């Protein structure tokens, strides 16, 4: 029989040949240290992974479990209708971290104010900021969703419970990443030593290293944006869209779930943008637990992330749920979007000068 006649060998056996690098070991290896900080980070990432496994399990059975799908009938602090899965996932992170002794607070898209670890629980020195289910509109139609996380150290004592130490720029993040619930469940993270992806092996309940030191291509074909907002955008963004419509080599991909769109760009290159609109000049995406963690990750992978005029990691929020416009992805593609914005700002300045001189 020729090769072409050979049935494809399902190489389950080869999968066992991998060295099975688990997430907790990988973190310690990245830090080349067993210091208290390193152990904390490893433990934090292990808790994130546990939350991911619990949420993945619920998602894979959602259609069969009473009360897993659909809306709660409530609206969250964002003014968005809350899905039952949003509440479930939000609570999973709280439950997984409450007794960990690692965190003092959890700040979530789903909670107006941070959740403070109760007195009767061990309190740690870190804060977890997270979007428990990003893209929850996809849950009921079995499309990919994600969880986004960011870890910061508490600064000061926050005795007044206002968590003002969280209102600092994204360079204060010590770890960030996301969990993508897709055909497989993947956890992608960075602690400032590159970007690494792990795939959940449900048969052993472990996230196993799949891709190490991921580098986003400097350019890619994908532009990812909700073109339904076209007429709500600034003219500079409309001109960028006209450019990619008229030039070869671009393709549109938009899933309605930020994590999936970013994951595609991380591996294939391109740019995701959620610009400001007339209705929401600051855009829709939240800085502390969506844009900043993803910006941390993409910069670690050699990409860029900006508001269109300012690096996302430099933005200082004035409140926990601050929103900013987002342009994120391959260096060259982010720069192209920014060039249209800069061109329009120049034109506006020139026009203002001419008007003042006339
Ligand atoms: P729109 C999901 O609600 C989300 O926060 C992101 O995951 C996603 O990229 C975006 O909003 C989708 O927003 O306005 O295009 O439906």
Tab-separated table of C-alpha atoms and ligand atoms in Angstrom:
chain	number	residue	atom	x	y	z
A	1	UNK	CA	0.000	0.000	0.000
A	2	UNK	CA	1.319	3.481	-0.819
A	3	UNK	CA	1.499	6.165	1.876
A	4	UNK	CA	-1.582	7.854	0.522
A	5	UNK	CA	-3.548	4.698	1.299
A	6	UNK	CA	-2.314	4.609	4.911
A	7	UNK	CA	-5.046	5.798	7.301
A	8	UNK	CA	-3.947	8.864	9.260
A	9	UNK	CA	-2.298	7.500	12.426
A	10	UNK	CA	-4.066	9.104	15.405
A	11	UNK	CA	-0.907	9.795	17.384
A	12	UNK	CA	-2.336	9.631	20.897
A	13	UNK	CA	0.826	7.802	21.909
A	14	UNK	CA	3.055	10.668	20.667
A	15	UNK	CA	1.046	13.113	22.809
A	16	UNK	CA	2.314	11.237	25.870
A	17	UNK	CA	5.897	11.782	24.728
A	18	UNK	CA	5.626	15.497	25.593
A	19	UNK	CA	7.383	16.461	28.792
A	20	UNK	CA	4.030	17.535	30.203
A	21	UNK	CA	5.126	20.964	31.386
A	22	UNK	CA	2.373	22.050	33.775
A	23	UNK	CA	1.470	25.671	34.406
A	24	UNK	CA	2.693	25.850	38.008
A	25	UNK	CA	6.090	24.394	37.090
A	26	UNK	CA	6.351	26.695	34.070
A	27	UNK	CA	5.871	29.821	36.182
A	28	UNK	CA	8.668	28.792	38.566
A	29	UNK	CA	10.875	27.898	35.605
A	30	UNK	CA	10.192	31.325	34.026
A	31	UNK	CA	11.271	33.070	37.231
A	32	UNK	CA	14.267	30.769	37.846
A	33	UNK	CA	13.338	31.096	41.454
A	34	UNK	CA	11.548	29.479	44.363
A	35	UNK	CA	11.272	32.785	46.240
A	36	UNK	CA	8.086	33.708	48.111
A	37	UNK	CA	7.051	35.994	45.225
A	38	UNK	CA	7.686	33.232	42.694
A	39	UNK	CA	5.722	30.722	44.750
A	40	UNK	CA	2.888	33.277	45.070
A	41	UNK	CA	2.783	33.808	41.315
A	42	UNK	CA	2.808	30.085	40.668
A	43	UNK	CA	-0.015	29.610	43.171
A	44	UNK	CA	-1.992	32.505	41.656
A	45	UNK	CA	-1.713	31.017	38.181
A	46	UNK	CA	-2.729	27.603	39.532
A	47	UNK	CA	-5.887	29.150	40.995
A	48	UNK	CA	-6.625	30.892	37.681
A	49	UNK	CA	-6.242	27.515	35.970
A	50	UNK	CA	-8.649	25.912	38.457
A	51	UNK	CA	-11.239	28.612	37.752
A	52	UNK	CA	-10.763	27.969	34.035
A	53	UNK	CA	-11.338	24.233	34.451
A	54	UNK	CA	-14.510	24.781	36.477
A	55	UNK	CA	-15.901	27.273	33.945
A	56	UNK	CA	-14.911	25.062	30.991
A	57	UNK	CA	-16.719	22.111	32.594
A	58	UNK	CA	-19.901	24.195	32.987
A	59	UNK	CA	-19.694	25.535	29.448
A	60	UNK	CA	-19.256	22.101	27.875
A	61	UNK	CA	-22.424	20.918	29.617
A	62	UNK	CA	-24.356	24.205	29.513
A	63	UNK	CA	-26.953	22.896	27.105
A	64	UNK	CA	-27.704	19.943	29.372
A	65	UNK	CA	-27.655	21.658	32.763
A	66	UNK	CA	-30.688	23.288	34.290
A	67	UNK	CA	-30.355	27.043	34.582
A	68	UNK	CA	-26.936	27.365	32.906
A	69	UNK	CA	-27.977	29.318	29.830
A	70	UNK	CA	-29.982	32.438	29.244
A	71	UNK	CA	-30.323	35.755	31.009
A	72	UNK	CA	-30.771	36.480	34.709
A	73	UNK	CA	-33.072	39.409	33.976
A	74	UNK	CA	-30.612	41.744	35.718
A	75	UNK	CA	-28.389	44.529	34.333
A	76	UNK	CA	-24.793	44.951	35.512
A	77	UNK	CA	-22.807	48.068	36.291
A	78	UNK	CA	-21.945	48.263	32.584
A	79	UNK	CA	-25.638	48.565	31.718
A	80	UNK	CA	-25.444	45.162	30.011
A	81	UNK	CA	-27.952	42.321	30.398
A	82	UNK	CA	-26.378	39.685	32.668
A	83	UNK	CA	-26.181	36.064	31.554
A	84	UNK	CA	-26.465	33.224	34.072
A	85	UNK	CA	-22.989	32.137	32.961
A	86	UNK	CA	-21.615	35.599	33.852
A	87	UNK	CA	-22.820	35.156	37.433
A	88	UNK	CA	-21.625	31.564	37.650
A	89	UNK	CA	-18.141	32.416	36.338
A	90	UNK	CA	-17.855	35.500	38.520
A	91	UNK	CA	-18.633	33.400	41.578
A	92	UNK	CA	-16.176	30.679	40.525
A	93	UNK	CA	-13.277	33.139	40.651
A	94	UNK	CA	-14.425	34.379	44.079
A	95	UNK	CA	-14.777	30.841	45.438
A	96	UNK	CA	-11.431	29.727	44.044
A	97	UNK	CA	-9.546	32.710	45.482
A	98	UNK	CA	-11.456	33.330	48.744
A	99	UNK	CA	-9.597	30.688	50.768
A	100	UNK	CA	-6.340	30.926	48.815
A	101	UNK	CA	-4.636	33.415	51.132
A	102	UNK	CA	-3.261	35.038	47.981
A	103	UNK	CA	-5.589	37.961	47.318
A	104	UNK	CA	-7.133	40.793	49.294
A	105	UNK	CA	-9.633	41.894	46.613
A	106	UNK	CA	-11.253	40.799	43.386
A	107	UNK	CA	-12.401	43.467	40.909
A	108	UNK	CA	-14.697	42.224	38.181
A	109	UNK	CA	-16.674	43.514	35.220
A	110	UNK	CA	-19.718	42.028	36.935
A	111	UNK	CA	-19.301	43.842	40.274
A	112	UNK	CA	-19.706	47.595	40.780
A	113	UNK	CA	-17.168	47.576	43.627
A	114	UNK	CA	-14.321	45.151	44.348
A	115	UNK	CA	-15.100	42.117	46.468
A	116	UNK	CA	-12.993	42.208	49.650
A	117	UNK	CA	-11.868	38.892	51.107
A	118	UNK	CA	-13.877	38.426	54.351
A	119	UNK	CA	-12.173	38.725	57.734
A	120	UNK	CA	-12.580	35.007	58.434
A	121	UNK	CA	-10.518	34.158	55.321
A	122	UNK	CA	-6.729	34.448	54.934
A	123	UNK	CA	-5.921	37.737	53.189
A	124	UNK	CA	-3.144	38.046	50.625
A	125	UNK	CA	-1.293	40.957	49.032
A	126	UNK	CA	-2.547	40.662	45.457
A	127	UNK	CA	-5.621	41.863	43.610
A	128	UNK	CA	-7.264	39.881	40.837
A	129	UNK	CA	-8.970	41.967	38.168
A	130	UNK	CA	-11.040	39.929	35.743
A	131	UNK	CA	-13.760	39.678	33.166
A	132	UNK	CA	-15.251	36.313	34.127
A	133	UNK	CA	-16.962	35.641	30.803
A	134	UNK	CA	-15.908	37.868	27.949
A	135	UNK	CA	-18.229	37.671	24.961
A	136	UNK	CA	-21.113	36.126	26.891
A	137	UNK	CA	-23.488	36.865	23.999
A	138	UNK	CA	-21.822	33.815	22.399
A	139	UNK	CA	-22.656	31.428	25.272
A	140	UNK	CA	-26.210	30.543	24.238
A	141	UNK	CA	-25.103	29.839	20.652
A	142	UNK	CA	-22.146	27.638	21.638
A	143	UNK	CA	-19.471	29.941	20.202
A	144	UNK	CA	-16.169	30.728	21.852
A	145	UNK	CA	-15.996	32.916	24.943
A	146	UNK	CA	-13.142	33.734	27.312
A	147	UNK	CA	-12.072	34.911	30.744
A	148	UNK	CA	-9.549	37.748	31.011
A	149	UNK	CA	-7.381	38.252	34.098
A	150	UNK	CA	-4.851	40.689	35.468
A	151	UNK	CA	-2.918	40.516	38.718
A	152	UNK	CA	-1.593	43.507	40.626
A	153	UNK	CA	0.046	43.831	44.033
A	154	UNK	CA	-1.909	45.803	46.621
A	155	UNK	CA	-0.231	49.119	47.406
A	156	UNK	CA	-1.021	50.822	50.717
A	157	UNK	CA	-3.648	49.520	53.131
A	158	UNK	CA	-6.858	50.443	51.292
A	159	UNK	CA	-8.335	51.001	54.744
A	160	UNK	CA	-11.117	53.154	53.235
A	161	UNK	CA	-12.078	50.391	50.791
A	162	UNK	CA	-11.897	52.708	47.780
A	163	UNK	CA	-9.184	50.621	46.068
A	164	UNK	CA	-7.588	53.796	44.692
A	165	UNK	CA	-4.269	51.949	44.362
A	166	UNK	CA	-5.854	50.094	41.443
A	167	UNK	CA	-6.188	53.398	39.550
A	168	UNK	CA	-2.654	53.192	38.171
A	169	UNK	CA	-1.265	52.484	34.727
A	170	UNK	CA	-0.965	49.026	33.211
A	171	UNK	CA	2.755	48.746	33.921
A	172	UNK	CA	1.707	47.891	37.486
A	173	UNK	CA	0.418	44.508	36.292
A	174	UNK	CA	2.608	41.589	37.391
A	175	UNK	CA	0.715	38.941	35.436
A	176	UNK	CA	-2.034	38.930	32.811
A	177	UNK	CA	-3.694	36.676	30.312
A	178	UNK	CA	-6.841	34.936	29.251
A	179	UNK	CA	-8.580	31.593	29.092
A	180	UNK	CA	-10.182	30.782	25.739
A	181	UNK	CA	-13.095	28.353	25.878
A	182	UNK	CA	-13.126	27.077	22.308
A	183	UNK	CA	-12.865	23.636	20.662
A	184	UNK	CA	-10.133	23.205	23.260
A	185	UNK	CA	-9.673	25.273	26.405
A	186	UNK	CA	-6.454	27.280	26.317
A	187	UNK	CA	-4.828	29.428	28.955
A	188	UNK	CA	-2.473	32.120	27.623
A	189	UNK	CA	-0.428	34.103	30.144
A	190	UNK	CA	2.552	36.305	30.738
A	191	UNK	CA	4.388	37.299	33.902
A	192	UNK	CA	6.648	39.610	31.935
A	193	UNK	CA	8.893	36.861	30.558
A	194	UNK	CA	7.171	36.255	27.222
A	195	UNK	CA	3.765	34.829	26.294
A	196	UNK	CA	2.996	31.151	26.717
A	197	UNK	CA	-0.069	29.038	25.857
A	198	UNK	CA	-1.332	25.945	27.622
A	199	UNK	CA	-3.987	23.518	26.438
A	200	UNK	CA	-6.282	21.802	28.915
A	201	UNK	CA	-6.025	18.030	28.779
A	202	UNK	CA	-9.425	17.114	30.280
A	203	UNK	CA	-8.348	13.474	30.661
A	204	UNK	CA	-5.908	14.496	33.416
A	205	UNK	CA	-7.358	17.898	34.315
A	206	UNK	CA	-4.095	19.723	33.647
A	207	UNK	CA	-3.132	22.651	31.439
A	208	UNK	CA	-0.129	21.442	29.422
A	209	UNK	CA	2.356	23.718	27.672
A	210	UNK	CA	1.489	23.987	23.983
A	211	UNK	CA	3.290	27.137	22.706
A	212	UNK	CA	6.168	28.947	24.409
A	213	UNK	CA	7.421	32.493	23.752
A	214	UNK	CA	4.705	33.295	21.246
A	215	UNK	CA	5.588	36.196	18.943
A	216	UNK	CA	2.778	38.020	17.149
A	217	UNK	CA	3.657	38.480	13.430
A	218	UNK	CA	4.694	42.092	12.667
A	219	UNK	CA	1.879	42.173	10.088
A	220	UNK	CA	-1.141	40.006	9.385
A	221	UNK	CA	-4.147	39.907	7.027
A	222	UNK	CA	-6.846	40.171	9.698
A	223	UNK	CA	-8.663	43.341	10.659
A	224	UNK	CA	-11.209	42.699	13.379
A	225	UNK	CA	-13.868	45.325	14.040
A	226	UNK	CA	-17.649	45.605	14.243
A	227	UNK	CA	-18.368	47.406	10.959
A	228	UNK	CA	-21.965	47.815	12.055
A	229	UNK	CA	-20.702	50.885	13.914
A	230	UNK	CA	-19.167	52.394	10.731
A	231	UNK	CA	-21.271	55.567	10.736
A	232	UNK	CA	-20.683	56.112	14.446
A	233	UNK	CA	-16.918	56.291	14.075
A	234	UNK	CA	-14.591	59.239	13.644
A	235	UNK	CA	-13.783	59.943	9.974
A	236	UNK	CA	-10.190	58.744	10.540
A	237	UNK	CA	-11.389	55.226	11.369
A	238	UNK	CA	-13.767	55.245	8.401
A	239	UNK	CA	-10.821	56.189	6.153
A	240	UNK	CA	-8.809	53.269	7.584
A	241	UNK	CA	-11.673	50.878	6.817
A	242	UNK	CA	-11.967	52.267	3.276
A	243	UNK	CA	-8.207	51.654	2.884
A	244	UNK	CA	-8.392	47.968	3.890
A	245	UNK	CA	-11.488	47.517	1.694
A	246	UNK	CA	-9.563	48.806	-1.317
A	247	UNK	CA	-6.224	47.060	-0.794
A	248	UNK	CA	-5.397	43.403	-1.399
A	249	UNK	CA	-4.330	41.174	1.458
A	250	UNK	CA	-6.844	42.095	4.155
A	251	UNK	CA	-9.633	39.918	5.521
A	252	UNK	CA	-12.290	40.694	8.120
A	253	UNK	CA	-12.804	38.442	11.123
A	254	UNK	CA	-15.011	39.397	14.084
A	255	UNK	CA	-16.440	36.908	16.579
A	256	UNK	CA	-18.151	39.173	19.088
A	257	UNK	CA	-15.793	37.838	21.760
A	258	UNK	CA	-12.630	39.848	22.321
A	259	UNK	CA	-10.581	36.899	23.600
A	260	UNK	CA	-11.184	34.813	20.467
A	261	UNK	CA	-10.389	37.703	18.147
A	262	UNK	CA	-7.190	38.531	20.051
A	263	UNK	CA	-6.147	34.859	20.118
A	264	UNK	CA	-6.427	34.707	16.330
A	265	UNK	CA	-4.325	37.869	15.965
A	266	UNK	CA	-1.735	36.625	18.479
A	267	UNK	CA	-1.059	33.625	16.234
A	268	UNK	CA	-1.819	34.941	12.732
A	269	UNK	CA	-1.214	38.677	13.019
A	270	UNK	CA	-3.461	41.590	12.203
A	271	UNK	CA	-5.328	44.196	14.249
A	272	UNK	CA	-8.410	44.365	16.447
A	273	UNK	CA	-10.059	47.677	17.013
A	274	UNK	CA	-12.937	48.899	19.114
A	275	UNK	CA	-12.972	52.651	18.439
A	276	UNK	CA	-14.991	55.283	20.239
A	277	UNK	CA	-18.421	55.941	18.771
A	278	UNK	CA	-20.750	58.933	18.849
A	279	UNK	CA	-22.755	57.133	21.558
A	280	UNK	CA	-19.681	55.937	23.498
A	281	UNK	CA	-16.705	58.206	22.674
A	282	UNK	CA	-14.567	56.174	25.099
A	283	UNK	CA	-15.491	52.952	23.305
A	284	UNK	CA	-16.944	49.866	24.964
A	285	UNK	CA	-14.007	47.902	26.330
A	286	UNK	CA	-12.933	48.278	29.926
A	287	UNK	CA	-9.323	49.192	30.669
A	288	UNK	CA	-8.418	47.431	33.917
A	289	UNK	CA	-9.717	43.939	33.144
A	290	UNK	CA	-9.931	43.825	29.341
A	291	UNK	CA	-7.626	46.195	27.440
A	292	UNK	CA	-4.748	46.489	29.921
A	293	UNK	CA	-4.207	42.736	30.466
A	294	UNK	CA	-4.417	42.102	26.716
A	295	UNK	CA	-2.064	45.025	26.060
A	296	UNK	CA	0.410	43.576	28.594
A	297	UNK	CA	0.239	40.250	26.769
A	298	UNK	CA	0.462	41.591	23.203
A	299	UNK	CA	3.440	43.824	24.051
A	300	UNK	CA	5.180	40.812	25.598
A	301	UNK	CA	4.540	39.036	22.269
A	302	UNK	CA	6.102	41.918	20.284
A	303	UNK	CA	2.869	43.646	19.306
A	304	UNK	CA	1.314	46.974	20.294
A	305	UNK	CA	-1.856	48.266	21.932
A	306	UNK	CA	-3.080	51.841	22.054
A	307	UNK	CA	-6.187	53.958	22.409
A	308	UNK	CA	-5.290	55.181	18.913
A	309	UNK	CA	-3.255	58.026	20.367
A	310	UNK	CA	-1.808	56.695	23.664
A	311	UNK	CA	-0.264	53.353	24.658
A	312	UNK	CA	-2.850	51.383	26.610
A	313	UNK	CA	-0.281	50.511	29.278
A	314	UNK	CA	0.303	54.228	29.935
A	315	UNK	CA	-3.376	55.064	30.518
A	316	UNK	CA	-4.227	55.926	34.135
A	317	UNK	CA	-7.908	55.151	34.845
A	318	UNK	CA	-10.049	57.468	36.938
A	319	UNK	CA	-12.348	54.643	38.022
A	320	UNK	CA	-12.438	50.837	38.194
A	321	UNK	CA	-14.701	50.516	35.134
A	322	UNK	CA	-12.969	53.121	32.962
A	323	UNK	CA	-13.340	52.434	29.241
A	324	UNK	CA	-10.969	53.413	26.438
A	325	UNK	CA	-10.913	52.929	22.678
A	326	UNK	CA	-8.652	49.985	21.730
A	327	UNK	CA	-6.370	49.311	18.769
A	328	UNK	CA	-4.318	46.149	19.400
A	329	UNK	CA	-2.294	43.621	17.420
A	330	UNK	CA	0.662	43.473	15.046
A	331	UNK	CA	3.055	46.428	15.265
A	332	UNK	CA	2.667	47.403	11.593
A	333	UNK	CA	-1.112	47.078	11.568
A	334	UNK	CA	-1.602	49.098	14.763
A	335	UNK	CA	0.726	51.748	13.324
A	336	UNK	CA	-1.369	51.906	10.126
A	337	UNK	CA	-4.568	52.605	12.104
A	338	UNK	CA	-2.736	55.215	14.213
A	339	UNK	CA	-1.416	56.901	11.037
A	340	UNK	CA	-4.979	57.613	9.883
A	341	UNK	CA	-5.835	59.063	13.279
A	342	UNK	CA	-2.685	61.214	13.328
A	343	UNK	CA	-3.397	62.436	9.764
A	344	UNK	CA	-6.856	63.600	10.789
A	345	UNK	CA	-5.537	65.286	13.923
A	346	UNK	CA	-3.004	67.163	11.742
A	347	UNK	CA	-5.757	68.242	9.345
A	348	UNK	CA	-7.903	69.453	12.256
A	349	UNK	CA	-4.978	71.421	13.688
A	350	UNK	CA	-4.198	73.006	10.293
A	351	UNK	CA	-7.864	73.883	9.826
A	352	UNK	CA	-7.964	75.477	13.288
A	353	UNK	CA	-4.867	77.542	12.478
A	354	UNK	CA	-6.332	78.705	9.158
A	355	UNK	CA	-9.615	79.607	10.861
A	356	UNK	CA	-7.797	81.557	13.578
A	357	UNK	CA	-5.781	83.451	10.912
A	358	UNK	CA	-8.792	84.346	8.737
B	1	LIG	P1	-20.085	44.659	19.977
B	1	LIG	C1	-18.361	41.358	24.568
B	1	LIG	O1	-19.516	41.987	25.109
B	1	LIG	C2	-17.321	42.439	24.391
B	1	LIG	O2	-17.041	43.031	25.615
B	1	LIG	C3	-16.069	41.869	23.741
B	1	LIG	O3	-15.829	40.565	24.095
B	1	LIG	C4	-16.355	42.017	22.264
B	1	LIG	O4	-15.174	42.201	21.500
B	1	LIG	C5	-17.233	43.254	22.202
B	1	LIG	O5	-17.831	43.415	23.495
B	1	LIG	C6	-18.330	43.127	21.175
B	1	LIG	O6	-19.044	44.339	21.180
B	1	LIG	O7	-20.519	46.072	20.257
B	1	LIG	O8	-19.286	44.544	18.701
B	1	LIG	O9	-21.159	43.634	20.062
